[in-house]
Short mmCIF file of C-alpha atoms in Angstrom, two decimals:
data_model
loop_
_atom_site.label_atom_id
_atom_site.label_comp_id
_atom_site.label_asym_id
_atom_site.label_seq_id
_atom_site.Cartn_x
_atom_site.Cartn_y
_atom_site.Cartn_z
CA UNK A 24 -19.57 -13.44 3.33
CA UNK A 25 -16.82 -13.26 0.92
CA UNK A 26 -13.48 -11.41 1.14
CA UNK A 27 -11.44 -11.55 -1.68
CA UNK A 28 -8.97 -8.33 -3.21
CA UNK A 29 -11.09 -5.50 -5.17
CA UNK A 30 -11.26 -5.07 -8.57
CA UNK A 31 -10.21 -2.08 -10.17
CA UNK A 32 -13.62 -0.27 -10.28
CA UNK A 33 -14.32 -1.31 -6.56
CA UNK A 34 -10.98 0.48 -5.16
CA UNK A 35 -12.56 3.31 -7.07
CA UNK A 36 -15.46 2.94 -5.69
CA UNK A 37 -13.67 2.92 -2.42
CA UNK A 38 -11.44 5.97 -3.24
CA UNK A 39 -15.02 7.86 -3.52
CA UNK A 40 -16.52 6.51 0.00
CA UNK A 41 -12.83 7.08 2.05
CA UNK A 42 -13.37 10.34 0.94
CA UNK A 43 -16.55 10.31 2.27
CA UNK A 44 -15.70 8.77 6.14
CA UNK A 45 -12.14 10.16 6.50
CA UNK A 46 -13.73 12.24 9.30
CA UNK A 47 -15.60 9.56 11.09
CA UNK A 48 -12.33 7.07 10.56
CA UNK A 49 -9.77 9.86 11.77
CA UNK A 50 -12.13 10.74 15.29
CA UNK A 51 -12.34 14.24 13.54
CA UNK A 52 -9.03 14.78 12.82
CA UNK A 53 -9.43 15.08 8.74
CA UNK A 54 -12.29 16.33 6.91
CA UNK A 55 -14.24 14.40 4.24
CA UNK A 56 -12.87 15.16 0.91
CA UNK A 57 -12.49 12.79 -2.10
CA UNK A 58 -9.73 14.36 -2.47
CA UNK A 59 -7.93 13.94 -0.23
CA UNK A 60 -8.91 10.36 -0.14
CA UNK A 61 -7.23 10.32 -3.19
CA UNK A 62 -4.02 12.28 -2.72
CA UNK A 63 -3.57 10.00 0.15
CA UNK A 64 -3.97 6.47 -0.69
CA UNK A 65 -3.83 7.08 -4.83
CA UNK A 66 0.43 6.64 -4.23
CA UNK A 67 -0.18 3.66 -2.01
CA UNK A 68 -2.17 1.98 -4.50
CA UNK A 69 0.28 2.60 -7.50
CA UNK A 70 3.50 1.23 -5.53
CA UNK A 71 1.27 -1.84 -4.98
CA UNK A 72 -0.84 -1.47 -1.98
CA UNK A 73 -4.58 -3.05 -2.38
CA UNK A 74 -8.09 -3.07 -0.85
CA UNK A 75 -9.66 -6.49 0.28
CA UNK A 76 -13.26 -5.55 0.40
CA UNK A 77 -16.00 -8.11 2.40
CA UNK A 78 -19.33 -8.29 0.31
CA UNK A 79 -22.40 -10.37 1.13
CA UNK A 80 -24.68 -10.82 -1.47
CA UNK A 81 -22.99 -8.27 -3.77
CA UNK A 82 -23.18 -5.32 -1.26
CA UNK A 83 -19.68 -4.14 0.74
CA UNK A 84 -20.07 -4.44 3.99
CA UNK A 85 -15.91 -2.84 4.82
CA UNK A 86 -12.46 -2.76 3.60
CA UNK A 87 -8.77 -2.66 4.66
CA UNK A 88 -5.59 -1.34 3.09
CA UNK A 89 -2.87 -3.42 2.66
CA UNK A 90 1.04 -2.12 1.79
CA UNK A 91 4.23 -3.94 1.81
CA UNK A 92 6.78 -1.04 1.87
CA UNK A 93 10.81 -0.68 3.65
CA UNK A 94 11.39 0.05 7.10
CA UNK A 95 14.73 1.79 8.02
CA UNK A 96 14.16 1.50 10.99
CA UNK A 97 14.04 -2.23 11.65
CA UNK A 98 15.52 -3.32 8.33
CA UNK A 99 12.48 -5.02 6.41
CA UNK A 100 9.69 -4.99 4.62
CA UNK A 101 7.00 -4.82 6.92
CA UNK A 102 3.39 -4.76 6.12
CA UNK A 103 1.21 -1.89 6.94
CA UNK A 104 -2.54 -1.71 7.16
CA UNK A 105 -3.56 2.26 6.18
CA UNK A 106 -7.31 2.71 6.31
CA UNK A 107 -9.94 -0.01 7.68
CA UNK A 108 -13.52 0.51 7.52
CA UNK A 109 -16.85 -1.03 8.00
CA UNK A 110 -20.31 0.06 7.50
CA UNK A 111 -22.31 0.90 10.79
CA UNK A 112 -24.85 -1.68 10.33
CA UNK A 113 -22.28 -3.89 9.78
CA UNK A 114 -20.09 -3.25 12.95
CA UNK A 115 -19.99 -6.22 16.13
CA UNK A 116 -20.36 -8.78 13.66
CA UNK A 117 -17.09 -9.98 13.01
CA UNK A 118 -16.56 -7.95 9.49
CA UNK A 119 -13.61 -6.25 11.01
CA UNK A 120 -11.78 -9.34 12.32
CA UNK A 121 -12.25 -10.68 9.36
CA UNK A 122 -10.58 -8.34 7.02
CA UNK A 123 -8.15 -7.98 9.74
CA UNK A 124 -7.18 -11.20 9.57
CA UNK A 125 -7.10 -12.18 6.36
CA UNK A 126 -5.08 -8.95 5.79
CA UNK A 127 -2.83 -10.74 7.82
CA UNK A 128 -3.13 -13.77 6.08
CA UNK A 129 -2.36 -11.93 2.88
CA UNK A 130 0.95 -10.78 4.92
CA UNK A 131 1.85 -14.29 6.00
CA UNK A 132 1.83 -15.91 2.51
CA UNK A 133 4.10 -12.63 1.74
CA UNK A 134 6.57 -13.89 4.01
CA UNK A 135 6.35 -10.43 5.98
CA UNK A 136 6.88 -10.53 9.98
CA UNK A 137 6.17 -7.71 11.37
CA UNK A 138 2.49 -5.41 10.49
CA UNK A 139 1.84 -1.57 11.50
CA UNK A 140 -1.00 0.43 11.58
CA UNK A 141 -2.14 3.84 12.77
CA UNK A 142 -5.07 3.94 15.13
CA UNK A 143 -6.34 7.71 16.28
CA UNK A 144 -6.84 8.54 19.72
CA UNK A 145 -10.11 7.37 20.74
CA UNK A 146 -11.22 4.72 17.96
CA UNK A 147 -13.05 1.72 19.13
CA UNK A 148 -11.19 0.01 16.57
CA UNK A 149 -7.97 -0.23 18.59
CA UNK A 150 -9.58 -2.77 21.04
CA UNK A 151 -9.72 -4.56 18.01
CA UNK A 152 -6.13 -4.46 16.83
CA UNK A 153 -5.23 -5.26 20.54
CA UNK A 154 -7.46 -8.56 20.71
CA UNK A 155 -5.19 -8.96 17.29
CA UNK A 156 -1.59 -8.84 19.14
CA UNK A 157 -0.94 -5.17 18.18
CA UNK A 158 0.87 -3.40 20.99
CA UNK A 159 1.84 0.30 20.82
CA UNK A 160 5.40 0.88 19.57
CA UNK A 161 5.03 4.85 18.87
CA UNK A 162 2.97 7.85 19.70
CA UNK A 163 2.48 10.84 17.65
CA UNK A 164 1.70 14.26 19.74
CA UNK A 165 0.70 17.58 17.96
CA UNK A 166 1.17 20.94 19.35
CA UNK A 167 -1.38 23.59 17.36
CA UNK A 168 0.79 26.66 17.59
CA UNK A 169 -1.70 29.38 15.85
#
């Protein structure tokens, strides 16, 4: 296993793949769309965000997207984990944990003290987040008024 920053070519590949797993990652909230993935993640990448990837024998097992941004509520620069995905055949093997720990260490190296992420309701990755020490801060609620 090797975790490292994605190259530009790998980033482009991940953007394509992200568009194909959006529905799963969002627990059905979003539809799969490569165009939506680009619209969602390109602004983050253009502002300095980047993917860490887990490779084994040249095979991509998963990724996590990191970004830092000034949080006006807390008055500090905070880390954000914006997208994480592990291919099904590599789940429950520690890939997600390793990626998350690598991301946390990247933020520590930048002097960032607080990291946030969003987990869709029902996503089993919430268990991993809690194991890592993440705690709920707010709840996003939605009302469909059609």
